[in-house]
mmCIF file of C-alpha atoms in Angstrom:
data_model
loop_
_atom_site.group_PDB
_atom_site.id
_atom_site.type_symbol
_atom_site.label_atom_id
_atom_site.label_comp_id
_atom_site.label_asym_id
_atom_site.label_seq_id
_atom_site.Cartn_x
_atom_site.Cartn_y
_atom_site.Cartn_z
ATOM 1 C CA ASP C 1 127.323 -41.852 -66.038
ATOM 2 C CA PHE C 2 130.663 -40.233 -65.239
ATOM 3 C CA LEU C 3 132.381 -40.720 -68.603
ATOM 4 C CA PRO C 4 131.076 -37.560 -70.341
ATOM 5 C CA ASN C 5 132.346 -35.465 -67.440
ATOM 6 C CA ILE C 6 135.715 -37.277 -67.480
ATOM 7 C CA TYR C 7 136.057 -36.863 -71.267
ATOM 8 C CA GLN C 8 135.371 -33.148 -70.897
ATOM 9 C CA LYS C 9 138.052 -32.717 -68.202
ATOM 10 C CA LEU C 10 140.656 -34.703 -70.174
ATOM 11 C CA GLU C 11 140.000 -33.297 -73.658
ATOM 12 C CA GLY C 12 142.993 -30.923 -73.385
ATOM 13 C CA PHE C 13 145.435 -33.867 -73.119
ATOM 14 C CA ASP C 14 146.641 -35.936 -76.040
ATOM 15 C CA ARG C 15 146.799 -39.733 -75.863
ATOM 16 C CA ASP C 16 150.574 -39.956 -75.278
ATOM 17 C CA GLU C 17 150.502 -37.414 -72.446
ATOM 18 C CA LEU C 18 147.688 -39.315 -70.681
ATOM 19 C CA ILE C 19 149.609 -42.589 -70.955
ATOM 20 C CA LYS C 20 152.761 -40.938 -69.581
ATOM 21 C CA ARG C 21 150.848 -39.541 -66.592
ATOM 22 C CA PHE C 22 149.179 -42.850 -65.745
ATOM 23 C CA VAL C 23 152.451 -44.757 -66.036
ATOM 24 C CA SER C 24 154.227 -42.119 -63.949
ATOM 25 C CA LEU C 25 151.593 -42.391 -61.199
ATOM 26 C CA GLU C 26 151.878 -46.163 -61.176
ATOM 27 C CA PHE C 27 155.691 -46.117 -61.027
ATOM 28 C CA ASN C 28 155.621 -43.568 -58.197
ATOM 29 C CA ARG C 29 153.269 -45.849 -56.262
ATOM 30 C CA PHE C 30 155.649 -48.799 -56.725
ATOM 31 C CA LEU C 31 158.678 -46.689 -55.772
ATOM 32 C CA ALA C 32 156.965 -45.554 -52.571
ATOM 33 C CA TYR C 33 155.940 -49.124 -51.719
ATOM 34 C CA TYR C 34 159.433 -50.595 -52.233
ATOM 35 C CA GLU C 35 161.380 -47.579 -50.954
ATOM 36 C CA ASN C 36 162.652 -49.312 -47.793
ATOM 37 C CA ALA C 37 162.768 -52.856 -49.188
ATOM 38 C CA ILE C 38 165.973 -54.837 -48.857
ATOM 39 C CA ASP C 39 168.190 -55.199 -51.902
ATOM 40 C CA LEU C 40 167.768 -58.758 -53.177
ATOM 41 C CA ASN C 41 171.055 -58.476 -55.069
ATOM 42 C CA SER C 42 172.939 -57.540 -51.913
ATOM 43 C CA THR C 43 175.869 -59.705 -50.825
ATOM 44 C CA GLU C 44 175.016 -59.258 -47.136
ATOM 45 C CA GLU C 45 173.965 -62.278 -45.128
ATOM 46 C CA LYS C 46 170.275 -62.789 -45.946
ATOM 47 C CA GLY C 47 169.438 -64.697 -42.774
ATOM 48 C CA LYS C 48 170.695 -61.894 -40.543
ATOM 49 C CA ARG C 49 167.685 -60.172 -39.035
ATOM 50 C CA GLY C 50 167.102 -57.904 -36.116
ATOM 51 C CA THR C 51 165.283 -54.773 -35.178
ATOM 52 C CA ALA C 52 166.985 -51.784 -36.746
ATOM 53 C CA GLU C 53 168.724 -49.413 -34.374
ATOM 54 C CA GLY C 54 166.433 -46.622 -33.250
ATOM 55 C CA PHE C 55 163.310 -48.660 -33.985
ATOM 56 C CA THR C 56 160.872 -50.496 -31.736
ATOM 57 C CA ARG C 57 159.156 -53.669 -32.910
ATOM 58 C CA PHE C 58 155.439 -54.063 -32.239
ATOM 59 C CA PHE C 59 153.008 -56.972 -32.341
ATOM 60 C CA ILE C 60 149.489 -56.239 -33.611
ATOM 61 C CA ASN C 61 146.711 -58.818 -33.458
ATOM 62 C CA ILE C 62 145.413 -58.317 -37.004
ATOM 63 C CA GLY C 63 146.699 -59.939 -40.167
ATOM 64 C CA LYS C 64 145.824 -61.207 -43.634
ATOM 65 C CA THR C 65 142.540 -62.773 -42.465
ATOM 66 C CA ASP C 66 141.466 -59.269 -41.406
ATOM 67 C CA LYS C 67 142.358 -58.032 -44.915
ATOM 68 C CA LEU C 68 145.394 -56.161 -43.583
ATOM 69 C CA ASN C 69 148.158 -55.257 -46.025
ATOM 70 C CA PRO C 70 151.205 -52.983 -45.647
ATOM 71 C CA ALA C 71 149.369 -49.955 -47.045
ATOM 72 C CA ASN C 72 146.459 -50.419 -44.602
ATOM 73 C CA LEU C 73 148.855 -50.804 -41.681
ATOM 74 C CA ILE C 74 150.796 -47.668 -42.613
ATOM 75 C CA GLY C 75 147.515 -45.782 -42.951
ATOM 76 C CA LEU C 76 146.381 -47.079 -39.559
ATOM 77 C CA ILE C 77 149.638 -45.944 -37.935
ATOM 78 C CA ASN C 78 149.446 -42.497 -39.574
ATOM 79 C CA GLU C 79 145.790 -42.145 -38.558
ATOM 80 C CA HIS C 80 146.455 -42.989 -34.914
ATOM 81 C CA LEU C 81 149.597 -40.870 -34.623
ATOM 82 C CA ARG C 82 148.061 -38.045 -36.647
ATOM 83 C CA LYS C 83 151.402 -37.698 -38.462
ATOM 84 C CA ARG C 84 152.525 -38.741 -41.910
ATOM 85 C CA ASP C 85 156.288 -38.371 -41.480
ATOM 86 C CA VAL C 86 156.899 -41.097 -38.882
ATOM 87 C CA GLU C 87 159.607 -43.468 -40.032
ATOM 88 C CA ILE C 88 158.293 -47.034 -40.325
ATOM 89 C CA GLY C 89 160.685 -49.952 -40.615
ATOM 90 C CA GLN C 90 160.019 -53.565 -41.525
ATOM 91 C CA ILE C 91 156.449 -54.849 -41.709
ATOM 92 C CA ASP C 92 155.639 -58.574 -41.420
ATOM 93 C CA ILE C 93 152.004 -59.417 -42.093
ATOM 94 C CA LEU C 94 151.073 -62.966 -41.192
ATOM 95 C CA LYS C 95 147.767 -64.823 -41.302
ATOM 96 C CA ASN C 96 146.258 -63.767 -37.957
ATOM 97 C CA PHE C 97 148.691 -61.147 -36.633
ATOM 98 C CA SER C 98 151.472 -58.867 -37.776
ATOM 99 C CA PHE C 99 154.656 -57.112 -36.703
ATOM 100 C CA PHE C 100 155.899 -53.656 -37.566
ATOM 101 C CA GLU C 101 158.832 -51.456 -36.615
ATOM 102 C CA ILE C 102 158.538 -47.757 -35.920
ATOM 103 C CA ASP C 103 160.822 -44.973 -34.733
ATOM 104 C CA SER C 104 161.482 -45.595 -31.009
ATOM 105 C CA ASN C 105 160.527 -41.998 -30.190
ATOM 106 C CA TYR C 106 156.892 -42.961 -30.833
ATOM 107 C CA THR C 107 156.743 -46.131 -28.694
ATOM 108 C CA ASP C 108 154.626 -44.686 -25.868
ATOM 109 C CA LYS C 109 152.384 -42.808 -28.256
ATOM 110 C CA ILE C 110 151.698 -45.945 -30.337
ATOM 111 C CA LEU C 111 150.765 -47.933 -27.232
ATOM 112 C CA LYS C 112 148.513 -45.123 -25.989
ATOM 113 C CA GLU C 113 146.800 -44.299 -29.291
ATOM 114 C CA PHE C 114 146.024 -47.892 -30.274
ATOM 115 C CA LYS C 115 144.187 -48.623 -26.997
ATOM 116 C CA ASN C 116 140.462 -49.183 -27.620
ATOM 117 C CA SER C 117 140.999 -49.121 -31.409
ATOM 118 C CA VAL C 118 139.064 -51.217 -33.906
ATOM 119 C CA PHE C 119 139.957 -52.439 -37.419
ATOM 120 C CA ASN C 120 137.219 -53.980 -39.579
ATOM 121 C CA GLY C 121 135.123 -54.694 -36.492
ATOM 122 C CA ARG C 122 137.961 -56.324 -34.544
ATOM 123 C CA ASP C 123 139.479 -54.861 -31.373
ATOM 124 C CA ILE C 124 143.151 -54.049 -31.871
ATOM 125 C CA ILE C 125 145.866 -55.087 -29.429
ATOM 126 C CA VAL C 126 149.356 -53.606 -29.861
ATOM 127 C CA GLU C 127 152.334 -54.688 -27.744
ATOM 128 C CA VAL C 128 156.080 -54.114 -27.840
ATOM 129 C CA THR C 129 157.953 -57.237 -28.913
ATOM 130 C CA THR C 130 161.384 -58.287 -30.138
ATOM 131 C CA LYS C 131 162.579 -60.322 -33.067
ATOM 132 C CA PRO C 132 163.971 -63.786 -32.525
ATOM 133 C CA LYS C 133 167.753 -63.723 -32.223
ATOM 134 C CA THR C 134 168.192 -66.211 -35.062
ATOM 135 C CA GLY C 135 166.977 -65.729 -38.587
ATOM 136 C CA ARG C 136 165.775 -69.304 -38.839
ATOM 137 C CA GLY C 137 162.082 -68.585 -38.297
ATOM 138 C CA ARG C 138 159.882 -70.684 -36.058
ATOM 139 C CA LYS C 139 161.151 -73.502 -33.919
ATOM 140 C CA SER C 140 159.848 -76.893 -34.911
ATOM 141 C CA ARG C 141 157.065 -78.082 -32.713
ATOM 142 C CA SER C 142 156.753 -81.615 -31.536
ATOM 143 C CA LYS C 143 153.740 -83.384 -32.981
ATOM 144 C CA SER C 144 153.835 -86.129 -30.395
ATOM 145 C CA LYS C 145 150.648 -84.920 -28.754
ATOM 146 C CA SER C 146 147.678 -87.014 -29.667
ATOM 147 C CA THR C 147 144.022 -86.800 -28.954
ATOM 148 C CA TYR C 148 141.774 -89.736 -28.308
ATOM 149 C CA SER C 149 138.233 -89.472 -29.547
ATOM 150 C CA GLY C 150 136.993 -92.613 -27.819
ATOM 151 C CA LYS C 151 136.503 -94.461 -31.126
ATOM 152 C CA LYS C 152 138.455 -97.425 -32.354
ATOM 153 C CA PRO C 153 140.981 -96.636 -35.061
ATOM 154 C CA PHE C 154 139.688 -97.067 -38.614
ATOM 155 C CA LYS C 155 141.047 -100.117 -40.438
ATOM 156 C CA GLU C 156 140.685 -100.368 -44.163
ATOM 157 C CA LYS C 157 138.622 -103.414 -45.143
ATOM 158 C CA SER C 158 139.373 -105.534 -48.118
ATOM 159 C CA PHE C 159 136.286 -106.467 -50.139
ATOM 160 C CA SER C 160 137.804 -109.368 -52.042
ATOM 161 C CA GLY C 161 136.276 -112.517 -50.693
ATOM 162 C CA SER C 162 134.069 -110.760 -48.173
ATOM 163 C CA LYS C 163 130.304 -111.132 -47.986
ATOM 164 C CA GLY C 164 129.598 -107.709 -49.448
ATOM 165 C CA SER C 165 131.742 -108.128 -52.560
ATOM 166 C CA GLY C 166 128.911 -109.623 -54.622
ATOM 167 C CA ARG C 167 126.668 -106.636 -53.970
ATOM 168 C CA ARG C 168 129.377 -104.209 -55.002
ATOM 169 C CA LYS C 169 129.750 -105.964 -58.362
ATOM 170 C CA GLN C 170 125.992 -105.886 -58.934
ATOM 171 C CA ARG C 171 125.840 -102.140 -58.272
ATOM 172 C CA ARG C 172 128.572 -101.474 -60.769
ATOM 173 C CA LYS C 173 126.745 -103.386 -63.525
ATOM 174 C CA ARG C 174 123.599 -101.259 -63.210
#
């Protein structure tokens, strides 16, 4: 339904110019997305992590399961602060929660503005947090805890020579 209108608006452009504009838009989007990304070719220690100076690290209780991505989070921050020029640092989006860094001048405002907020039907909780001092990630958790269901443990039965082995062979023949 919209194509005739689109063709009419774009008839002044030749094919090459349209391609250049679309490619330019796409590259600009990628440049904006990766603008503050770390240099993978850098010789600096890759495990060294910490909150950048002048930034505050926040925990937010939404993540990938809530369909959160970096663009959504940046939009959410801009919407709540009603500013588009706030400097945002590293963003870590995990399965059920996320972390983000923002200019420390906005710490109180972030905490205030995110109170009673909702994202995709889920109440948002934002708290100030810090990064672990080591870059090793999570500590290993002991898996020594066990739960007892009240049932005897399952033991695999061997059917060779047991009473039911004849029936199993008959079923296979059918």
